[in-house]
PDB file of C-alpha atoms (C1' of nucleotides) in Angstrom:
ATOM      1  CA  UNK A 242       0.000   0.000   0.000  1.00 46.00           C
ATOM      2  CA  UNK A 243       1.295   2.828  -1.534  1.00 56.00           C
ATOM      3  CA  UNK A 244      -0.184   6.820  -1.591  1.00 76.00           C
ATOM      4  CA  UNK A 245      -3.622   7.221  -3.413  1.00 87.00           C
ATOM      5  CA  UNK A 246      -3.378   9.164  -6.397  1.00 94.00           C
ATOM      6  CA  UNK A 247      -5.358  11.956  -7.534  1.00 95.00           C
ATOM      7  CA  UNK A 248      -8.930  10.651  -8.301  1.00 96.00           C
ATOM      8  CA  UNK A 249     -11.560  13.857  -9.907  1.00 97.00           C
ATOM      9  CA  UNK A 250     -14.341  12.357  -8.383  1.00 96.00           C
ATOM     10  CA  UNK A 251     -12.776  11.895  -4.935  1.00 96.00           C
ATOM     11  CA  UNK A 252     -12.173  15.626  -4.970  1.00 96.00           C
ATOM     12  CA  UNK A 253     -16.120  16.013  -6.205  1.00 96.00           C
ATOM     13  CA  UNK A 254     -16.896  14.258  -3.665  1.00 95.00           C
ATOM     14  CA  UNK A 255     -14.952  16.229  -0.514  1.00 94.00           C
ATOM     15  CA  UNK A 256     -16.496  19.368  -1.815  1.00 95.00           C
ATOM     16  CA  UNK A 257     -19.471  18.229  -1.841  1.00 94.00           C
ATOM     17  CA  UNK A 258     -19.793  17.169   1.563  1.00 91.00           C
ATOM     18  CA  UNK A 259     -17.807  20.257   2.465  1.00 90.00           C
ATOM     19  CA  UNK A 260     -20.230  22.559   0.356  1.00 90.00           C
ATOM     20  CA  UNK A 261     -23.123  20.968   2.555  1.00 84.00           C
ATOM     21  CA  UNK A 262     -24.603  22.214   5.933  1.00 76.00           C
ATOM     22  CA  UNK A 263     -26.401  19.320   6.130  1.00 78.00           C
ATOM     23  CA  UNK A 264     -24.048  16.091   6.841  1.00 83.00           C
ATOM     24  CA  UNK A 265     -25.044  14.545   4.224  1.00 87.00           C
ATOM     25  CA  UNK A 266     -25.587  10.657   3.464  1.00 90.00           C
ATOM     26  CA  UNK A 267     -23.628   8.921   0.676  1.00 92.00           C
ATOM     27  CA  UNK A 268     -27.121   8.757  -1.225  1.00 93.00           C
ATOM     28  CA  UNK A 269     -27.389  12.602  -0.641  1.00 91.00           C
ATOM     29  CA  UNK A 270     -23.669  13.469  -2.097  1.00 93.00           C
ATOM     30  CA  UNK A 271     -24.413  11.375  -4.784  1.00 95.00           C
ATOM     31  CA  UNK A 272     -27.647  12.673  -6.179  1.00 95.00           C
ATOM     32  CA  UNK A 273     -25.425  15.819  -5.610  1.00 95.00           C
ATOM     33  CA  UNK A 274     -23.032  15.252  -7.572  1.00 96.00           C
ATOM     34  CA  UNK A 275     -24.877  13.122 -10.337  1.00 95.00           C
ATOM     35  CA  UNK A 276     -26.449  16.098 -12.334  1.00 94.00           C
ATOM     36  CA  UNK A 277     -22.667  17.641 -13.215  1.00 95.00           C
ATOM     37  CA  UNK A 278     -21.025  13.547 -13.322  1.00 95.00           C
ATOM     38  CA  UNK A 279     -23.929  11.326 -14.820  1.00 95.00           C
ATOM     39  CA  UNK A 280     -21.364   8.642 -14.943  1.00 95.00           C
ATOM     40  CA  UNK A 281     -20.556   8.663 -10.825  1.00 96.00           C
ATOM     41  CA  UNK A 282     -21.959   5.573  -9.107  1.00 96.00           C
ATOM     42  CA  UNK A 283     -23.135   4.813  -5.723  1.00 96.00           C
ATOM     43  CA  UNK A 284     -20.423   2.195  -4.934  1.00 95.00           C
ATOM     44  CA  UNK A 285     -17.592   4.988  -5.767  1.00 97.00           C
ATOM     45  CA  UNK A 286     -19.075   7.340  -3.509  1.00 95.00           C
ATOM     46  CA  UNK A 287     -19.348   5.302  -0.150  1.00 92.00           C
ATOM     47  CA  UNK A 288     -15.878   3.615  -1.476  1.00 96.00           C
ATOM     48  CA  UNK A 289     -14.441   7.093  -1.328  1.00 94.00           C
ATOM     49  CA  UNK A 290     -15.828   8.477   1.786  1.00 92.00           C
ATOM     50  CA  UNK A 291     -14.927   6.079   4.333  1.00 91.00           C
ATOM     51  CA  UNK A 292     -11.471   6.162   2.195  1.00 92.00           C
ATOM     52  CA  UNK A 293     -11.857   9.574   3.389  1.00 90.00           C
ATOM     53  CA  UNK A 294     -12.593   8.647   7.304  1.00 87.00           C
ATOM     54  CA  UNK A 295     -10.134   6.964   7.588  1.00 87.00           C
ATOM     55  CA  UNK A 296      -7.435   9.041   6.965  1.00 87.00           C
ATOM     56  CA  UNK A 297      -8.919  11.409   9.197  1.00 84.00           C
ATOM     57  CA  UNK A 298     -10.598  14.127   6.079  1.00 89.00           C
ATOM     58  CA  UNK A 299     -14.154  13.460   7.136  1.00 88.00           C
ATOM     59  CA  UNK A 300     -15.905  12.197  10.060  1.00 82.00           C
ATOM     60  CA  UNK A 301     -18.217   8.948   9.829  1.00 82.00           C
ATOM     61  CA  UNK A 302     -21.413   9.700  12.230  1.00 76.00           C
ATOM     62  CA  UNK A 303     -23.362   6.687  13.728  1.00 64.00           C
ATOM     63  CA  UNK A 304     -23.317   3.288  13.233  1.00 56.00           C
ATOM     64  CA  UNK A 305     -25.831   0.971  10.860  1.00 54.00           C
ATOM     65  CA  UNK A 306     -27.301  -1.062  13.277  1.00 62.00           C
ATOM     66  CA  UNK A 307     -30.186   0.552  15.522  1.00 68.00           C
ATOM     67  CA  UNK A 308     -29.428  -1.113  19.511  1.00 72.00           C
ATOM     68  CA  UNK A 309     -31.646  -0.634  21.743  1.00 73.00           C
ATOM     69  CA  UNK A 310     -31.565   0.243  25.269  1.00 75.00           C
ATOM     70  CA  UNK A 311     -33.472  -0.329  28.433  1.00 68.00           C
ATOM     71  CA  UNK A 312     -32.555   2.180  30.935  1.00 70.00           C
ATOM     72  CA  UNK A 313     -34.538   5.486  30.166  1.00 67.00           C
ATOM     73  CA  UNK A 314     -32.886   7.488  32.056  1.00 70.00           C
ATOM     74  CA  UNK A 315     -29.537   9.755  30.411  1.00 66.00           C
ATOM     75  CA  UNK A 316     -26.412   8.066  30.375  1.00 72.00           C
ATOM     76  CA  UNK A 317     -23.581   7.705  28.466  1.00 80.00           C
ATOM     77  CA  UNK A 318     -22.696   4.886  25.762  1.00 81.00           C
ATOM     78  CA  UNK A 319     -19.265   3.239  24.892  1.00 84.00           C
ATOM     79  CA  UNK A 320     -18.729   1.894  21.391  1.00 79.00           C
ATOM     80  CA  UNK A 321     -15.993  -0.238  22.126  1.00 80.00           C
ATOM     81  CA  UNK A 322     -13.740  -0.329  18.447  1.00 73.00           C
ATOM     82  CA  UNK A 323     -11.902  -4.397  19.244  1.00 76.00           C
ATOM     83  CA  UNK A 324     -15.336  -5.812  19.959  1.00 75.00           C
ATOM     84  CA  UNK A 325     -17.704  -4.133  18.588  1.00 72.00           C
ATOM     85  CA  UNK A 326     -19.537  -3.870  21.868  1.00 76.00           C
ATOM     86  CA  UNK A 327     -21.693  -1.212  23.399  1.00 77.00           C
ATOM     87  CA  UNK A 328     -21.821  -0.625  27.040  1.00 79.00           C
ATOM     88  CA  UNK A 329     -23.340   1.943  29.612  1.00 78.00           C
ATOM     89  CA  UNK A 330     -20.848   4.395  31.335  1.00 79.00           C
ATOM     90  CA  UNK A 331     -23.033   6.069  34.038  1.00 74.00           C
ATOM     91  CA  UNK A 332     -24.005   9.747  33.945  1.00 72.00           C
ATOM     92  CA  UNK A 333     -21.410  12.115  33.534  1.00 72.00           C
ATOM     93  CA  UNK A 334     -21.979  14.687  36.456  1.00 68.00           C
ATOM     94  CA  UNK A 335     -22.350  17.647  33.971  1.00 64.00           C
ATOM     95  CA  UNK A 336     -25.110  16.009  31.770  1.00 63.00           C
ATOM     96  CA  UNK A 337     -27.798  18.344  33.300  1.00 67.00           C
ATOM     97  CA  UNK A 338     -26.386  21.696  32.130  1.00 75.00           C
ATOM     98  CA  UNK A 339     -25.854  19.912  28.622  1.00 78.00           C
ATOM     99  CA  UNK A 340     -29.449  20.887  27.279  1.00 83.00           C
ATOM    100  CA  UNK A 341     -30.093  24.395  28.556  1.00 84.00           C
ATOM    101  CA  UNK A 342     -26.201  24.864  27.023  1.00 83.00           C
ATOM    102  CA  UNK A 343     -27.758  23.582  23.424  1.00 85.00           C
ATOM    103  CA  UNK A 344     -30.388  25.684  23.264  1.00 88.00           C
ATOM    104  CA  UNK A 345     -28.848  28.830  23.527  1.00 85.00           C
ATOM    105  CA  UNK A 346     -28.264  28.214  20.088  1.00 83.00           C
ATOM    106  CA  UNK A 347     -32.605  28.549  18.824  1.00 88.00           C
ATOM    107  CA  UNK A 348     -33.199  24.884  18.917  1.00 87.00           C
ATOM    108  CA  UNK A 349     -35.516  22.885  21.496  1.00 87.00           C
ATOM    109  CA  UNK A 350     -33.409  19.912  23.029  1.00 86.00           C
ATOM    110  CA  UNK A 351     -35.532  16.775  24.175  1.00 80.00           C
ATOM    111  CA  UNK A 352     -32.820  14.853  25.095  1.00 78.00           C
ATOM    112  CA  UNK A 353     -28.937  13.866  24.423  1.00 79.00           C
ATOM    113  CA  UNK A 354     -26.632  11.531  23.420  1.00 77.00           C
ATOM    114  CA  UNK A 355     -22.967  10.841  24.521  1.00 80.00           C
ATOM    115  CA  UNK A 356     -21.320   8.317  22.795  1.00 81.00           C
ATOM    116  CA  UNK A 357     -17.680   7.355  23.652  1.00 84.00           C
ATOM    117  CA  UNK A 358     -15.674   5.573  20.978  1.00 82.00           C
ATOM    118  CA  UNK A 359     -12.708   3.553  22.560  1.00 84.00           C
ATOM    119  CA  UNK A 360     -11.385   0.221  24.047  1.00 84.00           C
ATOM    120  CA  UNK A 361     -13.929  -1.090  26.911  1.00 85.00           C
ATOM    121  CA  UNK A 362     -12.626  -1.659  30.323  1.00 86.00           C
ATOM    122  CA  UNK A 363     -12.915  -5.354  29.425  1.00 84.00           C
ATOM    123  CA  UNK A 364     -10.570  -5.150  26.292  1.00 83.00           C
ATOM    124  CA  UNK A 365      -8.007  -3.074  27.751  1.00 83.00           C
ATOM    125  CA  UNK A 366      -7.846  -5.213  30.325  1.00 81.00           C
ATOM    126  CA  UNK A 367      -7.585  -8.538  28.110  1.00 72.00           C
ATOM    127  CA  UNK A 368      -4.048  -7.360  26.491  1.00 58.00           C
ATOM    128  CA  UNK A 369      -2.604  -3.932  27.152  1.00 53.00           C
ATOM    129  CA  UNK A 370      -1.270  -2.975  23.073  1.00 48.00           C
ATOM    130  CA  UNK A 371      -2.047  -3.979  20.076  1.00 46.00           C
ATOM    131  CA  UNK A 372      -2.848  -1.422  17.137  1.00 43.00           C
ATOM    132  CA  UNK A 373      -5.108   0.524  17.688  1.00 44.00           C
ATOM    133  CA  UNK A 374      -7.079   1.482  14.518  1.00 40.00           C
ATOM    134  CA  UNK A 375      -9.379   3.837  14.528  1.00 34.00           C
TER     135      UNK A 375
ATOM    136  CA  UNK B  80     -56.016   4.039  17.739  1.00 47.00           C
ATOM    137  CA  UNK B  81     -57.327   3.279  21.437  1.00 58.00           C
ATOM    138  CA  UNK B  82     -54.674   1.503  23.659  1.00 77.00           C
ATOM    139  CA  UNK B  83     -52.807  -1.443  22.711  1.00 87.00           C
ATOM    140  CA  UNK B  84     -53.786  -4.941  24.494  1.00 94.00           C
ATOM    141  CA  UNK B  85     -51.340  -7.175  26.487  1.00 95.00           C
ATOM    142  CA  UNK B  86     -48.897  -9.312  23.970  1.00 96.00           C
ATOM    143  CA  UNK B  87     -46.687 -12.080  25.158  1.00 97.00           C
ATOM    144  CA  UNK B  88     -44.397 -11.340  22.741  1.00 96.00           C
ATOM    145  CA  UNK B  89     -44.009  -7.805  23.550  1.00 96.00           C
ATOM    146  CA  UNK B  90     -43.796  -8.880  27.700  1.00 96.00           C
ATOM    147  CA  UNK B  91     -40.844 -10.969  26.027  1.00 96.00           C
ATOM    148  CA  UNK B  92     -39.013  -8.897  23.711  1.00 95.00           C
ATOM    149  CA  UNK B  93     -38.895  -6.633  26.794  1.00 93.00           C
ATOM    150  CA  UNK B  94     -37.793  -8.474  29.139  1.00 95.00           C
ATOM    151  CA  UNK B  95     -35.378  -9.408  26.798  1.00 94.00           C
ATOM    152  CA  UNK B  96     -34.074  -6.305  26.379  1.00 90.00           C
ATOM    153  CA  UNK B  97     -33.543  -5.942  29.864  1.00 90.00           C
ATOM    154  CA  UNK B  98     -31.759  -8.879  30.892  1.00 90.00           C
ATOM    155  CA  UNK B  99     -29.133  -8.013  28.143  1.00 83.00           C
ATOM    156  CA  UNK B 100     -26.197  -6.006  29.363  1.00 75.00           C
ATOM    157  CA  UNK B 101     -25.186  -5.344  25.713  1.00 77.00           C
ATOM    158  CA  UNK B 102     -27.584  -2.914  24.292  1.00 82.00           C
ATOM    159  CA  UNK B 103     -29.170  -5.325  21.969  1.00 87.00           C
ATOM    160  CA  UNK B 104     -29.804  -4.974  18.338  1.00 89.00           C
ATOM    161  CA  UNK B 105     -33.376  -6.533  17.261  1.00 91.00           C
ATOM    162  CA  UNK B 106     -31.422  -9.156  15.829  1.00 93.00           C
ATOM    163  CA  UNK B 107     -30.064 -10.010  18.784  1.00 91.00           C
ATOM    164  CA  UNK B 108     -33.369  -9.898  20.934  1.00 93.00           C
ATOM    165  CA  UNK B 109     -34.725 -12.210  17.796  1.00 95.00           C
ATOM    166  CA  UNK B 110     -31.631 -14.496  18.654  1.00 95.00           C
ATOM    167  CA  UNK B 111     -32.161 -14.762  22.209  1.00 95.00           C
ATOM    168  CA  UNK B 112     -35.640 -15.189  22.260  1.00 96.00           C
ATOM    169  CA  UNK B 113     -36.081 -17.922  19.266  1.00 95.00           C
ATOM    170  CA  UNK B 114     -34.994 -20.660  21.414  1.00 95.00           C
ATOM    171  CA  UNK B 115     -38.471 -20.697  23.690  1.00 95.00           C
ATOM    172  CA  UNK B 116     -40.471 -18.996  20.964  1.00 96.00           C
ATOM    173  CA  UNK B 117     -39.293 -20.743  17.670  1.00 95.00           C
ATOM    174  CA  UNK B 118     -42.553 -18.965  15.607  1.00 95.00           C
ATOM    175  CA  UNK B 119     -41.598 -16.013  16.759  1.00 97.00           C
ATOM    176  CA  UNK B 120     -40.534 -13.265  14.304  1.00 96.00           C
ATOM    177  CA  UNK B 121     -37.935 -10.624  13.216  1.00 96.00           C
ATOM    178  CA  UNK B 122     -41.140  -8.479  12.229  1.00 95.00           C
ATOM    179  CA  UNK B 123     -42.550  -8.965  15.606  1.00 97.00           C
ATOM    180  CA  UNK B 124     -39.434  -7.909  17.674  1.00 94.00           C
ATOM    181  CA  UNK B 125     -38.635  -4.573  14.896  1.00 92.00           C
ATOM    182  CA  UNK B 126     -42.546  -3.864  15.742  1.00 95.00           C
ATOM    183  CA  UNK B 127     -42.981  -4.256  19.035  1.00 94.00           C
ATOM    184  CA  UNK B 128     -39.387  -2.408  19.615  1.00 91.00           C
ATOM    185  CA  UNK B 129     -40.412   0.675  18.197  1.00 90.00           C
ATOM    186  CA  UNK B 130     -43.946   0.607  19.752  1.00 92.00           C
ATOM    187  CA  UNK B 131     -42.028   0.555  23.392  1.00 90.00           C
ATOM    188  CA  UNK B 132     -39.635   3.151  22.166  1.00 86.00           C
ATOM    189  CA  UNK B 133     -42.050   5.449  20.863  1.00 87.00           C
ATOM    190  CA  UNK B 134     -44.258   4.687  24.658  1.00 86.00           C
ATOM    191  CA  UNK B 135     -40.758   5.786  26.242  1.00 83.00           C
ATOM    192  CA  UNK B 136     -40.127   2.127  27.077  1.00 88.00           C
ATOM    193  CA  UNK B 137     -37.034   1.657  25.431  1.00 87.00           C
ATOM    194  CA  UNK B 138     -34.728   3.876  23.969  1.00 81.00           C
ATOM    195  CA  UNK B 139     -33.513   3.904  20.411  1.00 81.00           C
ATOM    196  CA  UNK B 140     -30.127   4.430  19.858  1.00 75.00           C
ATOM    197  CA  UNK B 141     -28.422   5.591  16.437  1.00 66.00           C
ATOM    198  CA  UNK B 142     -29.755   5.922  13.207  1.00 60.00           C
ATOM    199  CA  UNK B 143     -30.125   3.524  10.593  1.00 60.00           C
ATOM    200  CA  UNK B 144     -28.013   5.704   7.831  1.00 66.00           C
ATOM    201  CA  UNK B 145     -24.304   6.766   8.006  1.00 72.00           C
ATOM    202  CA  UNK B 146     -23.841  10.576   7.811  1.00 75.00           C
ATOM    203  CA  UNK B 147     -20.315  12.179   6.561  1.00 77.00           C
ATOM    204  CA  UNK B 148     -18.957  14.962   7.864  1.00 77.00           C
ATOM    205  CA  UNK B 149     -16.431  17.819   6.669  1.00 68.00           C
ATOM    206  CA  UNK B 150     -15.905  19.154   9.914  1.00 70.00           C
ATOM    207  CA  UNK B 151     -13.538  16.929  11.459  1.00 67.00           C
ATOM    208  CA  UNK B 152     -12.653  19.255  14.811  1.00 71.00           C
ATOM    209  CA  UNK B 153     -15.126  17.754  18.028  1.00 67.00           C
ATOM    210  CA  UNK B 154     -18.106  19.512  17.927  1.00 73.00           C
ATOM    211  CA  UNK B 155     -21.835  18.405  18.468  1.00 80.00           C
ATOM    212  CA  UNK B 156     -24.557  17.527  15.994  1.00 82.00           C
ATOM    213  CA  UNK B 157     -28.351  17.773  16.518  1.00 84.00           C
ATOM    214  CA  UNK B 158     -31.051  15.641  15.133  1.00 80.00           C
ATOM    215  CA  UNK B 159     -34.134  17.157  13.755  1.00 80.00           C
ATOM    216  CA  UNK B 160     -37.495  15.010  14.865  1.00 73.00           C
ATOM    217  CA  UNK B 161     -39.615  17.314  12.268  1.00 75.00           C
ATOM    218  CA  UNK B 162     -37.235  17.761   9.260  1.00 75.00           C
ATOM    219  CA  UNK B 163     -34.939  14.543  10.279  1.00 72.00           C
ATOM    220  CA  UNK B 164     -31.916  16.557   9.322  1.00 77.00           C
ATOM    221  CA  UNK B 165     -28.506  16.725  11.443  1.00 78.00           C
ATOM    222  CA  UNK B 166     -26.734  20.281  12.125  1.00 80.00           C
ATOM    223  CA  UNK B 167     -23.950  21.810  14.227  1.00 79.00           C
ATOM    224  CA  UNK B 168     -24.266  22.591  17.297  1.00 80.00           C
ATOM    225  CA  UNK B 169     -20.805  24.025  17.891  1.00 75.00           C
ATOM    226  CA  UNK B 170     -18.384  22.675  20.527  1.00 74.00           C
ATOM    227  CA  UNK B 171     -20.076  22.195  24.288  1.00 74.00           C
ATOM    228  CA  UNK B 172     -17.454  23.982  26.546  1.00 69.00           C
ATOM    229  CA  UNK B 173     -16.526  21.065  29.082  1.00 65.00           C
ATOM    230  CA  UNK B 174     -15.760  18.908  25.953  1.00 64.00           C
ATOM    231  CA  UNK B 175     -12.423  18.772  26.488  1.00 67.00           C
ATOM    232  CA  UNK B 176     -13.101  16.969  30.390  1.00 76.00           C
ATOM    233  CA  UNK B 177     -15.056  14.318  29.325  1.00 77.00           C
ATOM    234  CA  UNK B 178     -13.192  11.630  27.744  1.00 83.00           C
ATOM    235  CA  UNK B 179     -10.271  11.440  31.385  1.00 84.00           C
ATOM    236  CA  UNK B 180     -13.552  11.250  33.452  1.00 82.00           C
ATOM    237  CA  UNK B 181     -15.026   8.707  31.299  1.00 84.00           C
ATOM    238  CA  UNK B 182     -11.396   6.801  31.071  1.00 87.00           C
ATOM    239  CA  UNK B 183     -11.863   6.421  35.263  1.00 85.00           C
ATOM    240  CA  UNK B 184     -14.057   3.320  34.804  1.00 82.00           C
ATOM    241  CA  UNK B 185     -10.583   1.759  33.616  1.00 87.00           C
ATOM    242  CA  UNK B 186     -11.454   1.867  29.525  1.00 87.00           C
ATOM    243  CA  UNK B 187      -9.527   3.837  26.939  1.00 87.00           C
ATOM    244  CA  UNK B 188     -11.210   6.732  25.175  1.00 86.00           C
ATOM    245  CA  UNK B 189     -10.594   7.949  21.643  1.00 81.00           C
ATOM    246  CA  UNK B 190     -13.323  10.346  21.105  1.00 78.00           C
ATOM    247  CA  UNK B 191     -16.393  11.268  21.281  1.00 79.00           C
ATOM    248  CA  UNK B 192     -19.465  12.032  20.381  1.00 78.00           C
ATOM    249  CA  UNK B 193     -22.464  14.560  21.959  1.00 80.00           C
ATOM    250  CA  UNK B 194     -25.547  14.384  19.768  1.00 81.00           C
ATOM    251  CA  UNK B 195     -28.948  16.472  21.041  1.00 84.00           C
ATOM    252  CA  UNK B 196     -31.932  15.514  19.608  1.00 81.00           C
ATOM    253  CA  UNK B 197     -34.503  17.952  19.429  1.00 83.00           C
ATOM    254  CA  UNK B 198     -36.456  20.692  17.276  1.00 84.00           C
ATOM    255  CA  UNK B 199     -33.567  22.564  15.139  1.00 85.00           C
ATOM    256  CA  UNK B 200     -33.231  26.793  15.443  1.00 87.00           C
ATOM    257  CA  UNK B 201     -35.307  26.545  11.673  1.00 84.00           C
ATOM    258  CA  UNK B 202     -38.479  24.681  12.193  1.00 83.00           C
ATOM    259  CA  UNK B 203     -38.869  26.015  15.673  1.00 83.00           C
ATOM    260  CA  UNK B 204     -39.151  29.011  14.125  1.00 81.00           C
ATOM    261  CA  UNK B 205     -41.503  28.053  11.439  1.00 72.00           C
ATOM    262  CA  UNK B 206     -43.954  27.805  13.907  1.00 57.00           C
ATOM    263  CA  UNK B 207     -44.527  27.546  17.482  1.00 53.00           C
ATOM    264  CA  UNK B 208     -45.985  23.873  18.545  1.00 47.00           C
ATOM    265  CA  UNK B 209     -47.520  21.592  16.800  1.00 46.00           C
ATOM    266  CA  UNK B 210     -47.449  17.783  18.131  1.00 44.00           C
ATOM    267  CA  UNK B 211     -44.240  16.873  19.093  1.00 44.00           C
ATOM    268  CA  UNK B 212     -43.562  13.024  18.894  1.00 39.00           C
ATOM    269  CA  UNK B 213     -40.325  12.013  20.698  1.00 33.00           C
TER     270      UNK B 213
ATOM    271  C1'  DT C  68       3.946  -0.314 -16.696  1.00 83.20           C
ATOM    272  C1'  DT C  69       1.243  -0.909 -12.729  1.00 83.20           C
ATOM    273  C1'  DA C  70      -1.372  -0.461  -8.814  1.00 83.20           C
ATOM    274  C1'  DG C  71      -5.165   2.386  -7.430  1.00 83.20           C
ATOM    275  C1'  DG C  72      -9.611   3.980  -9.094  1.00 83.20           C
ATOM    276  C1'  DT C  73     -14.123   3.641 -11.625  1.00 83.20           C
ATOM    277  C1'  DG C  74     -18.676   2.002 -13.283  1.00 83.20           C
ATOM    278  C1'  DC C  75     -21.740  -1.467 -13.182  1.00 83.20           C
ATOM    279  C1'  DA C  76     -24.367  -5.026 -11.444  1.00 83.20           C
ATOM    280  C1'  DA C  77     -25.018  -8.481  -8.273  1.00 83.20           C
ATOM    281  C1'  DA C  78     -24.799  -9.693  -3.454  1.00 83.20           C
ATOM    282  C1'  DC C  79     -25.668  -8.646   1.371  1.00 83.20           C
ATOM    283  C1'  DA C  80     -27.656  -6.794   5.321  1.00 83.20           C
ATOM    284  C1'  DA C  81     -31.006  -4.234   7.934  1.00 83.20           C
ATOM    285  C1'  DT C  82     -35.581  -2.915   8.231  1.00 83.20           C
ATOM    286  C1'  DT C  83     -40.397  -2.345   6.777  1.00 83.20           C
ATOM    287  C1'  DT C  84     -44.787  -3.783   5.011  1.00 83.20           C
ATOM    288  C1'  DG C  85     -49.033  -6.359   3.226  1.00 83.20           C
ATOM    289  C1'  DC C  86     -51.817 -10.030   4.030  1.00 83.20           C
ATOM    290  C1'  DC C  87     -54.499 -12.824   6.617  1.00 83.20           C
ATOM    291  C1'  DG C  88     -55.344 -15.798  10.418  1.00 83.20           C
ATOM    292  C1'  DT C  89     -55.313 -15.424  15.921  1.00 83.20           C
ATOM    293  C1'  DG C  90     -55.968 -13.821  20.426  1.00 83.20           C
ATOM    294  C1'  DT C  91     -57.222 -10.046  23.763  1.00 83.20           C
ATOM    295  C1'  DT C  92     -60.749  -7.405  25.426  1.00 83.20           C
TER     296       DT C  92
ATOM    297  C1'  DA D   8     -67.561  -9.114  17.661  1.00 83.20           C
ATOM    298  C1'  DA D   9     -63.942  -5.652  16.952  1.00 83.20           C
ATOM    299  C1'  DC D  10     -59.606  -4.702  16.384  1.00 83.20           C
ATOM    300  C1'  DA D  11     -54.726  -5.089  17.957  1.00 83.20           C
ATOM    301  C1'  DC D  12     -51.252  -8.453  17.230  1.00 83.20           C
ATOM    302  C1'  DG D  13     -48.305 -12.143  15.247  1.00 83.20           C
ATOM    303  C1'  DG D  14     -46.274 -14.978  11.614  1.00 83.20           C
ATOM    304  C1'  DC D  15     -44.715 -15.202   7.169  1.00 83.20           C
ATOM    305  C1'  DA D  16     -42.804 -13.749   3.040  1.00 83.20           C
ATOM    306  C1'  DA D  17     -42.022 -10.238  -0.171  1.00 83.20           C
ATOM    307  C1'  DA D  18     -40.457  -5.627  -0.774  1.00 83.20           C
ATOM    308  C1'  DT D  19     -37.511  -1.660   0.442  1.00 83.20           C
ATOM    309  C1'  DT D  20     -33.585   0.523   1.682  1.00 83.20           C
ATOM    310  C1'  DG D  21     -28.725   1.011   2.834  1.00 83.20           C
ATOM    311  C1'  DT D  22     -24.145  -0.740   1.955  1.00 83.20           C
ATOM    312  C1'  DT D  23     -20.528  -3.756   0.163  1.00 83.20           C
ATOM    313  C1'  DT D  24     -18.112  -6.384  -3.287  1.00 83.20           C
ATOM    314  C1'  DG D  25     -16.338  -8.785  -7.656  1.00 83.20           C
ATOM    315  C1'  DC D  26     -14.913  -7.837 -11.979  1.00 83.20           C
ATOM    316  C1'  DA D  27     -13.235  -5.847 -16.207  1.00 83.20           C
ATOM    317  C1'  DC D  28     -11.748  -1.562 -17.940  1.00 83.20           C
ATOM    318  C1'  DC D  29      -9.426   2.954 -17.180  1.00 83.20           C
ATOM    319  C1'  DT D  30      -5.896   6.287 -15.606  1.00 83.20           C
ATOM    320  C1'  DA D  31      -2.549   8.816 -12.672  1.00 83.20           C
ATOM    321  C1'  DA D  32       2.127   8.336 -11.549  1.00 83.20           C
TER     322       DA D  32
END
DNA sequence: TTAGGTGCAAACAATTTGCCGTGTT
DNA sequence: AACACGGCAAATTGTTTGCACCTAA
């Protein structure tokens, strides 16, 4: 594994998510970008943007699977990256002032979400190293 | 719509839920449960999940499509329940705290992420109420 | 020249829905 | 009896992958 080289519709295909204030999907970029590259397929475009996240040029948001979760009340998730795991973490003691915080900005809060991406306690215990990809 | 009757299934796919430490997917409650319910279905479980998430039940966690974003600084996102879009929030200012104090129940933070979910600054200002369906 | 990139279509995976028979009330 | 619910299978939707051709380096 080498550098990438140049690729036009990898560029397209920053800008466009850069160009939008709306985090778009892959669908969304690509019915962007279709009009101006009729050739551009779907596969290229989610090929290229989690090429993207993982070099660290975009951010990937949420995962594809829809958990669900029990306990009602706000706490905080960890998305543990060797097992694929998700597991509670308590409150952290300045959830409360979280919403009032939000809405300073217009918007109505109902509720929030803090997700932790990491190593759970159980992992990190198992072996100390290891790569760490993220 | 008058209110729903008692279900087995739905007294199961709860308790399901539950017992599980791991934040299950519906899969996973499907998994569990087919053992002692072998006619039981992956319909069933997806219906009756939402139905006790939408009753504030359960909680739903993550959507079911991958967003991209430009902005690859931390910052926070919030999710639109009447347009179902996702926009900035800017950075919270104890951001920078959380990840040690989540790192004292011995796991290993990388980052993370703070999502609201609410009314967005835009159609709160379209108009004032209107039903609002968590 | 050559490895990475593309388009296309097929494969997968996750979730939703229509239909119709059952079970709760 | 009325209508919510469940099982089943088909349909949708979101995402990944194999392959043959193309192109930047």
């Amino acid at each position: 594994m080498q550098g990438q080289r140049f690729s036009y519709q990898r560029e397209q295909i920053y800008r466009a998510v850069c160009a939008s204030q709306e985090h778009p999907t892959a669908e969304m970029v690509y019915q962007r970008l279709k009009p101006s590259m009729p050739r551009l397929s779907l596969g290229t475009v989610y090929r290229n943007l989690h090429q993207m996240a993982q070099e660290g040029r975009l951010v990937e948001m949420e995962g594809p699977v829809v958990r669900f979760d029990a306990v009602t009340k706000p706490h905080t998730h960890l998305r543990c990256i060797r097992c694929g795991g998700v597991c509670d973490l308590g409150a952290m003691p300045y959830d409360d002032g979280l919403d009032r915080k939000a809405e300073e900005s217009g918007c109505r809060i109902l509720r929030h979400t803090l997700v932790f991406t990491g190593i759970c306690a159980a992992c990190a215990a198992e072996q100390g190293e290891g790569p760490v990809a993220i």
